[in-house]
Coordinates of C-alpha atoms in Angstrom, one line a residue:
Chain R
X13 CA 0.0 0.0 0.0
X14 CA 1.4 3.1 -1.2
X15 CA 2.2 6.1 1.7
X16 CA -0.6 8.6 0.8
X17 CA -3.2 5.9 0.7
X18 CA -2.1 4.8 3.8
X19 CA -1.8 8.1 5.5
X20 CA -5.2 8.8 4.2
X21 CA -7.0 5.8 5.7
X22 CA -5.0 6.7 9.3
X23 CA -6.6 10.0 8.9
X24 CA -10.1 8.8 8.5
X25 CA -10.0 5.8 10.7
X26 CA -9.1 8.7 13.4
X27 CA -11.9 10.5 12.6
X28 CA -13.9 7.7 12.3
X29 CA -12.4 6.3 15.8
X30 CA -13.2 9.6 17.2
X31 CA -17.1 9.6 16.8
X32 CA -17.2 6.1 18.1
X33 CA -15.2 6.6 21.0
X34 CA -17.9 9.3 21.7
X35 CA -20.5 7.3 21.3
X36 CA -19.7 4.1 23.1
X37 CA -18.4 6.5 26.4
X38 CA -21.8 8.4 26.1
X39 CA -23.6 4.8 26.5
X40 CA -21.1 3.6 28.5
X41 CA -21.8 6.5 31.0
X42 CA -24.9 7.1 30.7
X43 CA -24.4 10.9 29.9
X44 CA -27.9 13.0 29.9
X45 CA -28.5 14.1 25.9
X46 CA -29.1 17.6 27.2
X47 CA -25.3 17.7 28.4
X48 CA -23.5 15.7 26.0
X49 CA -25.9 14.1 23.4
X50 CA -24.0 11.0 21.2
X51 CA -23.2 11.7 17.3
X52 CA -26.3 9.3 16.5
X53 CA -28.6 11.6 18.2
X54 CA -26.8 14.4 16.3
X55 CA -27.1 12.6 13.1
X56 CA -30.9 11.6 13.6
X57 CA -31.7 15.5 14.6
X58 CA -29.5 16.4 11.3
X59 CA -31.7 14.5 9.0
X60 CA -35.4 14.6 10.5
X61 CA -34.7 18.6 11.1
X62 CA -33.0 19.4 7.9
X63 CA -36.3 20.9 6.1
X64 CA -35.8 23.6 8.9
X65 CA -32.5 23.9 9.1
X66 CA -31.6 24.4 5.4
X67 CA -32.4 28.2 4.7
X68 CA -30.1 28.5 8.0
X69 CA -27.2 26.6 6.0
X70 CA -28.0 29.0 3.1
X71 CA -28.3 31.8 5.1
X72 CA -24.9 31.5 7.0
X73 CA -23.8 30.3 3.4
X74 CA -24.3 33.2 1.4
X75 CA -23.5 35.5 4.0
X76 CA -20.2 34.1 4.7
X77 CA -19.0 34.4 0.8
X78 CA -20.7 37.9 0.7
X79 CA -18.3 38.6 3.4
X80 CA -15.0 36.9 1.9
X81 CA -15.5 38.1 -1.5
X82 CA -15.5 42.2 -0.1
X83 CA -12.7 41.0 2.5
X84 CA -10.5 39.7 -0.9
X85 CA -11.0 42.7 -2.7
X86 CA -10.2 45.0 0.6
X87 CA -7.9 42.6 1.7
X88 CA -5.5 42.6 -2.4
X89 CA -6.1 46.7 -2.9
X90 CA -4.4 47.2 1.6
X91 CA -2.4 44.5 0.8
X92 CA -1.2 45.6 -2.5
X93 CA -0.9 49.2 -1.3
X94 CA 1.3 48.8 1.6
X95 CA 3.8 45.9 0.1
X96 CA 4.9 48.1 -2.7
X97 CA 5.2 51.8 -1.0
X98 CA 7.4 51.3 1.9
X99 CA 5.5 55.1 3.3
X100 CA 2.2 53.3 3.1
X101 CA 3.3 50.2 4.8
X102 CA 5.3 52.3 7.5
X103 CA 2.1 54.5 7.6
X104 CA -0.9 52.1 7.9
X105 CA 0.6 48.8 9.4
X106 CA 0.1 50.1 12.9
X107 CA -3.6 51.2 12.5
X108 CA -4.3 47.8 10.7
X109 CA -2.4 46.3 13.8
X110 CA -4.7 47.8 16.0
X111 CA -7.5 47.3 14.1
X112 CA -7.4 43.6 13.6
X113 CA -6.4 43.1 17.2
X114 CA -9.7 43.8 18.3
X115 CA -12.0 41.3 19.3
X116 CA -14.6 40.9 16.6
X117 CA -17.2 40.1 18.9
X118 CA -16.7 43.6 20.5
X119 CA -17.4 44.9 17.1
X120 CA -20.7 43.2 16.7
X121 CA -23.0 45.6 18.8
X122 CA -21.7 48.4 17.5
X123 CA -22.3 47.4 13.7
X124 CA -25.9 46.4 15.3
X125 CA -26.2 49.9 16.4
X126 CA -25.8 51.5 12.9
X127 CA -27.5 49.0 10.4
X128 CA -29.9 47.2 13.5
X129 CA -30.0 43.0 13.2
X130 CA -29.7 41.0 10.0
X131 CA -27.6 39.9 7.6
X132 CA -25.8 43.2 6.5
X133 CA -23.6 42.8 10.7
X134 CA -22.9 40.1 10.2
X135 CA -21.1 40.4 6.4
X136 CA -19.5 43.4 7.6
X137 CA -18.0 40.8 10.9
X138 CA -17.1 38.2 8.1
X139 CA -15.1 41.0 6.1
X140 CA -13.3 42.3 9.5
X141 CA -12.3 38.6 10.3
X142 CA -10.9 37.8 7.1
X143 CA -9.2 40.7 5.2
X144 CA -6.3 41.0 7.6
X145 CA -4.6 37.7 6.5
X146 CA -4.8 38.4 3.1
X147 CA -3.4 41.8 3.5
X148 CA -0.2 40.3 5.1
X149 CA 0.4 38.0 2.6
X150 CA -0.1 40.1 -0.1
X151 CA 2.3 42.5 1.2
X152 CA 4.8 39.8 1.8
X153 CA 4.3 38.6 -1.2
X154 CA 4.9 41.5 -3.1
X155 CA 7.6 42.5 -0.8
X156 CA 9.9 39.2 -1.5
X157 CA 11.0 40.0 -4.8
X158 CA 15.1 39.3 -4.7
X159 CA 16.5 42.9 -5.5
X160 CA 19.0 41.4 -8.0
X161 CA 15.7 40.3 -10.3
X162 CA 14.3 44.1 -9.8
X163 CA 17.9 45.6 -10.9
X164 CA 17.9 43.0 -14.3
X165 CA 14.2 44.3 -15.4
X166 CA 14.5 47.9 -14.2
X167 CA 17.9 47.7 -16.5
X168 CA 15.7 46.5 -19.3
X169 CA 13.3 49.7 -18.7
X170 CA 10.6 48.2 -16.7
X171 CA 7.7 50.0 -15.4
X172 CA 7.0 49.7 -12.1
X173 CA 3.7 48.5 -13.8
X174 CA 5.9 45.6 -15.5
X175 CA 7.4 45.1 -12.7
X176 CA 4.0 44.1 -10.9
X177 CA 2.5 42.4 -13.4
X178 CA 5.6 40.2 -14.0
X179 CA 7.5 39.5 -11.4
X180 CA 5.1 40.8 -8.1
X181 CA 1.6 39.1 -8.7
X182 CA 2.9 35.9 -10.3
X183 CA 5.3 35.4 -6.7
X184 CA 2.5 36.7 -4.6
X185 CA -0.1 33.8 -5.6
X186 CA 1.2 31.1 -3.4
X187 CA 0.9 34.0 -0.5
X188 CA -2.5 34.9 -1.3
X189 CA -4.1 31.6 -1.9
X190 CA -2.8 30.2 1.2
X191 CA -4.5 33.2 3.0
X192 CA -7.7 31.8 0.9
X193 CA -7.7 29.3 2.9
X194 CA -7.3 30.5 6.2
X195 CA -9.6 33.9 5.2
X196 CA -12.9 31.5 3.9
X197 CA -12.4 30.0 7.2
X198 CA -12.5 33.2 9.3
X199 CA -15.1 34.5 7.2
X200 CA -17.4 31.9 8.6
X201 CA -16.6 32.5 12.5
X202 CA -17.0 35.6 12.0
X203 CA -20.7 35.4 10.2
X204 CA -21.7 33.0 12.9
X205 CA -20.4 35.5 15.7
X206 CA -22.8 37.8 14.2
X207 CA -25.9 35.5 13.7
X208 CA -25.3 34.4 17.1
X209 CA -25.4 38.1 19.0
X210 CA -27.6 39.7 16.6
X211 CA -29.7 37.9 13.9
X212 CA -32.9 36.2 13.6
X213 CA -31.9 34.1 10.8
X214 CA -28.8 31.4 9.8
X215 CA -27.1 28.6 12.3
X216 CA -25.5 30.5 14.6
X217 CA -28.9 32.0 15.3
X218 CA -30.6 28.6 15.1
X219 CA -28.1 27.4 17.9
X220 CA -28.8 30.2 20.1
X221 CA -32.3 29.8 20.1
X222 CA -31.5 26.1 20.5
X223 CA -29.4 26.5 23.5
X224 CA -32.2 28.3 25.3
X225 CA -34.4 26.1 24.4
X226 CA -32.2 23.4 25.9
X227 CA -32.5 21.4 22.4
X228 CA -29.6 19.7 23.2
X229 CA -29.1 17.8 20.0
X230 CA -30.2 20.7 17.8
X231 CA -27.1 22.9 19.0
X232 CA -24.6 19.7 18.5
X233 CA -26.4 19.9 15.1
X234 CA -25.4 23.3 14.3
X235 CA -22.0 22.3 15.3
X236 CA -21.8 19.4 12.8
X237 CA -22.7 21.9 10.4
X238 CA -20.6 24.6 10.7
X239 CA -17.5 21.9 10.7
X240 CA -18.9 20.5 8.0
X241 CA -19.0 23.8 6.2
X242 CA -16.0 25.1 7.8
X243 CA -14.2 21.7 6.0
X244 CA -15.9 22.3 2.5
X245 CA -14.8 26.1 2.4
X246 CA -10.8 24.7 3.1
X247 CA -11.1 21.7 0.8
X248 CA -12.4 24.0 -2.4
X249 CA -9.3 26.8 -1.9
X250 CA -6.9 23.9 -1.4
X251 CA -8.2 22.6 -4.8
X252 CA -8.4 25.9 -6.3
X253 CA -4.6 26.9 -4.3
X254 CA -3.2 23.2 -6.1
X255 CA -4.3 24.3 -9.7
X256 CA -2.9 28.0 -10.1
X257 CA -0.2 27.9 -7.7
X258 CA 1.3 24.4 -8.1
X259 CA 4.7 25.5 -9.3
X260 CA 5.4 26.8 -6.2
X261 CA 5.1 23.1 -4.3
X262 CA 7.9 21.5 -7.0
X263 CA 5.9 18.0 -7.0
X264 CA 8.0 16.7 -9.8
X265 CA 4.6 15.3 -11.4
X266 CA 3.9 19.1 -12.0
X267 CA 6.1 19.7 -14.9
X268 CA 4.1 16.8 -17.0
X269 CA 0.4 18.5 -16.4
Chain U
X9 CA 37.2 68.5 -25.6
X10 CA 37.5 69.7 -29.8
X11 CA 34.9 68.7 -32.3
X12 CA 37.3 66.9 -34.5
X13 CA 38.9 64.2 -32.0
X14 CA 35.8 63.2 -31.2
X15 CA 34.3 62.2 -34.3
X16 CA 37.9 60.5 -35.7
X17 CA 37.6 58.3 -32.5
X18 CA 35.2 55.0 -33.1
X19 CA 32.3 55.0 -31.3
X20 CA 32.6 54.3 -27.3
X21 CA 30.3 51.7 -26.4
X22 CA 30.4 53.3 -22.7
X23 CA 32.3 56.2 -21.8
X24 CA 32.8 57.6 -18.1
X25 CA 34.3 60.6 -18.0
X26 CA 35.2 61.6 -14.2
X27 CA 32.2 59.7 -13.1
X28 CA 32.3 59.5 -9.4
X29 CA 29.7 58.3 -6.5
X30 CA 29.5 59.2 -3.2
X31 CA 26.6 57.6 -0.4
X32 CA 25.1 60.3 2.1
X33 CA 26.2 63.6 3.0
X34 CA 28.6 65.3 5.5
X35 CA 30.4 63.6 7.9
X36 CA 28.8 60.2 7.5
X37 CA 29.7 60.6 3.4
X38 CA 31.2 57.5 1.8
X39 CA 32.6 57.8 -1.2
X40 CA 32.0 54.3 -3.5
X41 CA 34.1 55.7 -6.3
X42 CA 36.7 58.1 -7.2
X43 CA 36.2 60.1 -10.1
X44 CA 36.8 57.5 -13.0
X45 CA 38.0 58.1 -16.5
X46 CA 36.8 54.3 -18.7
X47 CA 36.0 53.9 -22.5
X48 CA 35.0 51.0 -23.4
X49 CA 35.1 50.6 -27.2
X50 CA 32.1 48.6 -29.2
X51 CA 33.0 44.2 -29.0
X52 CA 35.0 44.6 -26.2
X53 CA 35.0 42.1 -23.1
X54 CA 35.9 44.3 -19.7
X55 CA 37.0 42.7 -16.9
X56 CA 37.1 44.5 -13.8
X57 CA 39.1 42.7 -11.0
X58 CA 40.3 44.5 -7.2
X59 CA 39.8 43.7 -3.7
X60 CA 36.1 43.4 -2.0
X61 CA 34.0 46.5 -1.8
X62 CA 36.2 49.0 -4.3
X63 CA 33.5 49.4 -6.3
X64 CA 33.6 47.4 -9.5
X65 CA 30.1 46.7 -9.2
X66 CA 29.3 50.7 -9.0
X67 CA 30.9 50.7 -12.0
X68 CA 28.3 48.5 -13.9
X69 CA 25.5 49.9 -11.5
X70 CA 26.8 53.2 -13.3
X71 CA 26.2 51.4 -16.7
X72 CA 23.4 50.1 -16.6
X73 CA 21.5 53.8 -15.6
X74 CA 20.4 52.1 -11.8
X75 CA 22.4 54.7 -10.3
X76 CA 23.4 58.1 -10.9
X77 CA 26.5 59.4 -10.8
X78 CA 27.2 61.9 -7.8
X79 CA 29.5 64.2 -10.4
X80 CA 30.4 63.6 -13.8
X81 CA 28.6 61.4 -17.0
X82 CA 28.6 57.8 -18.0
X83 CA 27.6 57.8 -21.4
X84 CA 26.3 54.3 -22.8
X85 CA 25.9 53.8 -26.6
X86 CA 26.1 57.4 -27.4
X87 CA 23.5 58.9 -25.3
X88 CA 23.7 59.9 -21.3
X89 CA 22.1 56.7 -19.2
X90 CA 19.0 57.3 -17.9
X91 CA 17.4 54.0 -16.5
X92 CA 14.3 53.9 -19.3
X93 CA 16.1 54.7 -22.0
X94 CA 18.4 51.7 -22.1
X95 CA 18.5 47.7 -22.9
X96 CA 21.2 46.2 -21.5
X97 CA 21.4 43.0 -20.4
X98 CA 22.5 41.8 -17.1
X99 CA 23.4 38.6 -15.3
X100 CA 24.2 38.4 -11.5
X101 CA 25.6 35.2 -9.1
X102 CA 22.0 34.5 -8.0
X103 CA 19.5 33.0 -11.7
X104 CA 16.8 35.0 -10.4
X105 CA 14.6 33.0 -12.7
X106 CA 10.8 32.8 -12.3
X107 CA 10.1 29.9 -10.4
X108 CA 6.3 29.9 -12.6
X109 CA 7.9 29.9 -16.2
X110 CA 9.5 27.5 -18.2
X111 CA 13.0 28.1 -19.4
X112 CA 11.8 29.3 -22.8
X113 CA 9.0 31.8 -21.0
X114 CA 12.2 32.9 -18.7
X115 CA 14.3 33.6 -21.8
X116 CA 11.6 35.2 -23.4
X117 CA 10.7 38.0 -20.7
X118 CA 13.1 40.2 -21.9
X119 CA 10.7 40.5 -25.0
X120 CA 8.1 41.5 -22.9
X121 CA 9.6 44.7 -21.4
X122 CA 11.5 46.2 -24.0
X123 CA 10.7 48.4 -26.8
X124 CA 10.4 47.4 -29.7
X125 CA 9.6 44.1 -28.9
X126 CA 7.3 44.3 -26.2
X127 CA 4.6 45.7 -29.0
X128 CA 4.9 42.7 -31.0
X129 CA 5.3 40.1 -28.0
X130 CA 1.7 38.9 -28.6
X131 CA 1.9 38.4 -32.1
X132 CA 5.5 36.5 -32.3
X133 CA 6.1 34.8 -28.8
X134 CA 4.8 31.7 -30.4
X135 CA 6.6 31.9 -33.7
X136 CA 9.8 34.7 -34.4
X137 CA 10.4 35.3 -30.3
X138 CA 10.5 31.6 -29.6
X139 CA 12.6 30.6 -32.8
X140 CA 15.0 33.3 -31.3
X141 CA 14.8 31.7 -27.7
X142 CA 15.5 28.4 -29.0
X143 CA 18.4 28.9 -31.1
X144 CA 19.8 30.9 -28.3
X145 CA 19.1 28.0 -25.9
X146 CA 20.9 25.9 -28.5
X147 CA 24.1 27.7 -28.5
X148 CA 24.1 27.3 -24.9
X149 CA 23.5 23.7 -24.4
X150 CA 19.9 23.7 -23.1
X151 CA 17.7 22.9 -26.2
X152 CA 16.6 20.2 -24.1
X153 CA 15.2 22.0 -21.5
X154 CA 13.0 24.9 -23.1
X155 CA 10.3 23.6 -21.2
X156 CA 11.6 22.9 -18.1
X157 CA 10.9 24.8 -14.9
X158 CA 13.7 26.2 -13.1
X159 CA 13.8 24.0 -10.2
X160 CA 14.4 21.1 -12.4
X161 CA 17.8 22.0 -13.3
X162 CA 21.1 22.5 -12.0
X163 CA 23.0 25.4 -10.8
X164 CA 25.0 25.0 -14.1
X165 CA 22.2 25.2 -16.1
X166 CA 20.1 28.0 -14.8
X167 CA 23.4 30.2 -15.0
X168 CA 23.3 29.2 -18.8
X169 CA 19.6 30.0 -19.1
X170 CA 20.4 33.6 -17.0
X171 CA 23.2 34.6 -19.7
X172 CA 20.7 33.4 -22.4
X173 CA 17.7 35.6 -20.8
X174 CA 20.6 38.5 -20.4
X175 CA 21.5 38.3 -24.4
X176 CA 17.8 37.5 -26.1
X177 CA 17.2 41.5 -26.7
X178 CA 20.5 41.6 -28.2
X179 CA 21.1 44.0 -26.0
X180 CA 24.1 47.1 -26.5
X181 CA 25.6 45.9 -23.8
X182 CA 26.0 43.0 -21.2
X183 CA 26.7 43.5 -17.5
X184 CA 27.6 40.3 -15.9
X185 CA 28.5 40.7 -11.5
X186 CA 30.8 37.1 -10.9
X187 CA 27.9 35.6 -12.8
X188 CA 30.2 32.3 -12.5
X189 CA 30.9 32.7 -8.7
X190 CA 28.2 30.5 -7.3
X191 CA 29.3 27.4 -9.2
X192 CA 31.9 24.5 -8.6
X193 CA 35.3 24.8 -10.6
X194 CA 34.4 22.5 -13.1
X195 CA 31.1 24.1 -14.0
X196 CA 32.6 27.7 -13.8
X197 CA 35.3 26.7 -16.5
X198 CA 32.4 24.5 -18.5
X199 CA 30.4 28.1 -18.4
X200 CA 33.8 30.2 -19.7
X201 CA 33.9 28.3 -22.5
X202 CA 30.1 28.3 -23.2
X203 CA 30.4 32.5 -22.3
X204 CA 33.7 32.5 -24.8
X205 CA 31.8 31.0 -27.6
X206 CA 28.6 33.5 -26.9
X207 CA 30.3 36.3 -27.0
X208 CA 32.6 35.1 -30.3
X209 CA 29.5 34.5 -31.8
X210 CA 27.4 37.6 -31.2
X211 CA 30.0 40.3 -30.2
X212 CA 27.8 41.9 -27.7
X213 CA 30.3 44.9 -25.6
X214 CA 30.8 42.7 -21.9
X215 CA 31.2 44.2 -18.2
X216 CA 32.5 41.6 -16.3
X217 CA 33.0 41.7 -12.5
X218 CA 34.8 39.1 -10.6
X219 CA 36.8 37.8 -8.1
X220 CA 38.8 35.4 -10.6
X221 CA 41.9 35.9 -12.6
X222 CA 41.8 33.4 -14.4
X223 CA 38.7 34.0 -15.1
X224 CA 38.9 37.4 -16.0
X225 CA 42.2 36.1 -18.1
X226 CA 40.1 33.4 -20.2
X227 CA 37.6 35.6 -21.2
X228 CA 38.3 39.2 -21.5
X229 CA 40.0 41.6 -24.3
X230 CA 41.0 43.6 -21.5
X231 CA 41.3 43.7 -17.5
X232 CA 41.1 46.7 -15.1
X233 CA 42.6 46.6 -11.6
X234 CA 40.5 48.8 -9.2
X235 CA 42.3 50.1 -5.6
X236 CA 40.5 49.6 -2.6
X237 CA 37.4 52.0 -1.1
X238 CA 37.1 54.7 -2.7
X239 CA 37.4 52.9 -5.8
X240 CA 40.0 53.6 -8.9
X241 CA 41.1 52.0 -11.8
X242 CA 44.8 51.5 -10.9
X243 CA 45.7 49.1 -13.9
X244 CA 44.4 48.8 -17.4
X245 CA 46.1 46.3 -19.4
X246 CA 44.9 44.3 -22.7
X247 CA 44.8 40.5 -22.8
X248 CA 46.0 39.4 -26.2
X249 CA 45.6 35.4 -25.9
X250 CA 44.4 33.7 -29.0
X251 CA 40.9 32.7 -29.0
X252 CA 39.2 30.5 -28.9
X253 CA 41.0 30.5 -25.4
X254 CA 40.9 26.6 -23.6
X255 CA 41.3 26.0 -19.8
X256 CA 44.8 24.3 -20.9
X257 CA 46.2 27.4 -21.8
X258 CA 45.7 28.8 -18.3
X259 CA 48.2 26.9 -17.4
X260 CA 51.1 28.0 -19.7
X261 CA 53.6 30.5 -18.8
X262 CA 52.4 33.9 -20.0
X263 CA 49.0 33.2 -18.8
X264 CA 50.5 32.6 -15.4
X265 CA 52.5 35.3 -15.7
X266 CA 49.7 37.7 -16.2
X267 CA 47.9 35.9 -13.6
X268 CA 50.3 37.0 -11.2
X269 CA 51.0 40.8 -12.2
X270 CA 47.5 41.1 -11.4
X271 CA 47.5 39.1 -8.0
X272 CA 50.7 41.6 -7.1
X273 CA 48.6 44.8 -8.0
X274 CA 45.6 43.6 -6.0
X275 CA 47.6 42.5 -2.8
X276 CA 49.4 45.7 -3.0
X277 CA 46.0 48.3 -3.4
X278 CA 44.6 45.5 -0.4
X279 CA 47.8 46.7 1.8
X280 CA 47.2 50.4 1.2
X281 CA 43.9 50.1 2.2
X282 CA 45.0 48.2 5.4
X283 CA 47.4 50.6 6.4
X284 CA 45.4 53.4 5.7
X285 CA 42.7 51.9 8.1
X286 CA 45.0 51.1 10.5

């Protein structure tokens, strides 16, 4: 059996091992379903609830890549600003320190305060969350480019334009779609902090309501979901990261596709 | 300077004429170069030699317009260097090649940038510009490789594909800093001999910097000593060995020789500079 088939099935037998573990201590121990109910329970609430549940999933869905698509395009034009003008980066790296040291769930009332609650909080907490990894890597991205290259093209007569658009974007693609990754992610916490402070709609919402309502297996419900989710959003920028960016991993099966 | 001397003279393919260059101001003022008198005429292979830090690579910072000079010109193909105006070619220790592009695509992004080319890069990259990028590759060995990626070959090689990338604009002239210095000594005499050959063929006007005699005695028409910091050109001499030049003959007598005449003149502009600090 080849390595990464191997490694695979470990992976998923730990997963796998995980979920039974839980279940056979829950039975085992005779834990009450309103403190810890076992992944069947979960399961069963999943599928007999799922009529009700799935305009939540679309809700938090939609929201979430609302939020990620504004905190990419605010995330590349900061990013691009301050990693090729050393005065803008000296200038605005502090204030976007400060800002993104914030808690996020500080920000929530406030943004509740100005457009009340629904869904326009909680993009606005999805694009806080996720535009500040993308601005570092951009900048470090574009600021990584070996001097020696910049002399050989500026010798040539490059623009600063060419200079971008050669030599800066390509090198800052690896950067920016590994912040993909960890951006979609942080979209999504911070969509559900919002739902769950201040929304009448989408999971985190749902789980709210749930936990007061001691529904028990509805919140471990919304759980399952938003891992679930949280897992698809990471698996499609991987895929999308492998296809554009794959020079910059030197798998030697690259060269032939 | 009278009309008529001028114009008898061939043309200079780079001229300075008391080009100097300091860094910063007042007391904390270092001064990279002493004002420096160099012509360099068209075909000609230059190769500047002298202790660390004197300078030699200010002088082909100089020529290739990246830096000013703090008092008088450089003049490069005729016209005063200013950084747009220019296509030379350069070539430094480290490839720099784009880890996302093939060999050819590496080659070719000279096309991209300079003018005239760079308006007709869409229309010939698939036809004239990568004939061009071939045969060039050709000369150098690499045919093989045109589609390659960087990573898959060896230090060797990517110094090959940098000179290739340095010379596809045919450029007026070629700045190389110790392109060779990175590489084992059997590899650096390999790449001499493909350089020689290059530069037999296409007669571009070479800058060489480098910390190796012999190296500078294999390939160039002519070899300046510089002093230490603040930089001079102490020595200007013409290296008259027949060409095509082979590592065998640095090994006979007169090469030796001139090998070490300029070993002497280096040790002794590294002891001024020792006892001056001192």
């Amino acid at each position: 059996m080849s390595y990464p088939l191997r490694r695979r099935l470990w992976a998923a037998a730990l997963i796998l091992g995980f979920f039974v573990l839980w279940e056979v201590l829950c039975l085992a121990l005779q834990v009450s379903d309103l403190i810890l109910p076992r992944p069947s329970q979960i399961l069963a609430t999943l599928f007999s609830r799922m009529d009700v549940l799935w305009p939540h999933i679309l809700q938090t869905l939609w929201t979430t890549m609302i939020g990620f698509a504004l905190g990419v395009i605010v995330g590349v034009v900061i990013g691009a600003l301050i990693g090729t003008s050393r005065i803008a980066y000296d200038t605005a790296y502090p204030l976007l320190i400060g800002f993104s040291s914030i808690p996020k769930v500080a920000v929530v009332p406030v943004l509740v305060l100005w457009f009340g609650a629904g869904p326009l909080p909680a993009v606005l907490t999805a694009l806080a969350m996720c535009f500040f990894p993308i601005v570092v890597n951009i900048a470090t991205g574009l600021a990584s480019t070996e001097p020696e290259l910049e002399d050989v093209l500026k010798s040539l007569g490059a623009s600063k334009m060419d200079l971008l658009l050669n030599v800066g974007l390509p090198r800052t693609m690896p950067f920016f779609f590994a912040s993909l990754k960890i951006a979609a992610t942080f979209a999504f916490v911070g969509t559900v902090l919002a739902e769950t402070v201040a929304s009448n709609k989408g999971i985190g919402n749902v789980m709210m309501s749930a936990s007061s309502n001691f529904d028990v297996p509805l919140v471990f419900a919304g759980l399952f979901i938003l891992a679930f989710l949280g897992v698809a959003l990471y698996v499609v920028f991987s895929l999308i990261e492998t296809r554009f960016v794959g020079w910059a991993n030197r798998k030697s099966d690259f060269a032939s596709t | 300077m009278d009309i008529a001397e001028s114009s008898i003279r061939p043309r200079d393919a780079v001229e300075l004429s008391r080009a100097s260059v300091a860094f910063g101001r007042g007391e904390a003022k270092v001064h990279a170069l002493q004002p420096t008198d160099l012509r360099l005429a068209e075909g000609e292979f230059l190769a500047l030699v002298g202790p660390s830090g004197c300078g030699k690579s200010t002088i082909l910072k100089l020529a290739s317009g990246l830096l000013r000079p703090s008092s008088g010109n450089v003049i490069v193909g005729g016209r005063e260097v200013a950084a747009r105006a220019l296509r030379v070619g350069m070539a430094f220790q480290n490839p720099t090649l784009l880890p996302w592009l093939t060999i050819e695509r590496n080659v070719m992004l000279p096309l991209k940038i300079v003018r005239p080319f760079r308006n007709e890069y869409r229309l010939k990259r698939k036809t004239e510009f990568r004939d061009r990028v071939h045969a060039l590759l050709d000369d150098v060995g690499l045919s093989k490789f045109t589609n390659h990626y960087p990573w898959q070959l060896s230090g060797g090689m990517l110094q090959r594909a940098n000179l290739c990338r340095a010379l596809i604009h045919e450029p007026s002239l070629l700045l190389l800093d110790e392109p060779f210095g990175a590489l084992d000594q059997f590899t650096r005499e390999e790449l001499w001999g493909t350089m020689q050959a290059l530069w037999m063929k296409r007669r571009p006007t070479v800058m060489l910097v480098t910390h190796d005699l012999k190296e500078a005695g294999f390939l160039a028409t002519r070899i300046c000593v510089m002093s230490a910091r603040p930089g001079r050109i102490i020595d200007d001499r013409p290296v008259e060995f027949p060409r095509p030049r082979t590592v065998e003959m640095t090994f006979m007598p007169d090469f030796v020789a001139l090998n070490q005449r300029l070993r002497e003149r280096i040790i002794d502009a590294r002891s001024t500079q020792i006892a001056e600090v001192g």
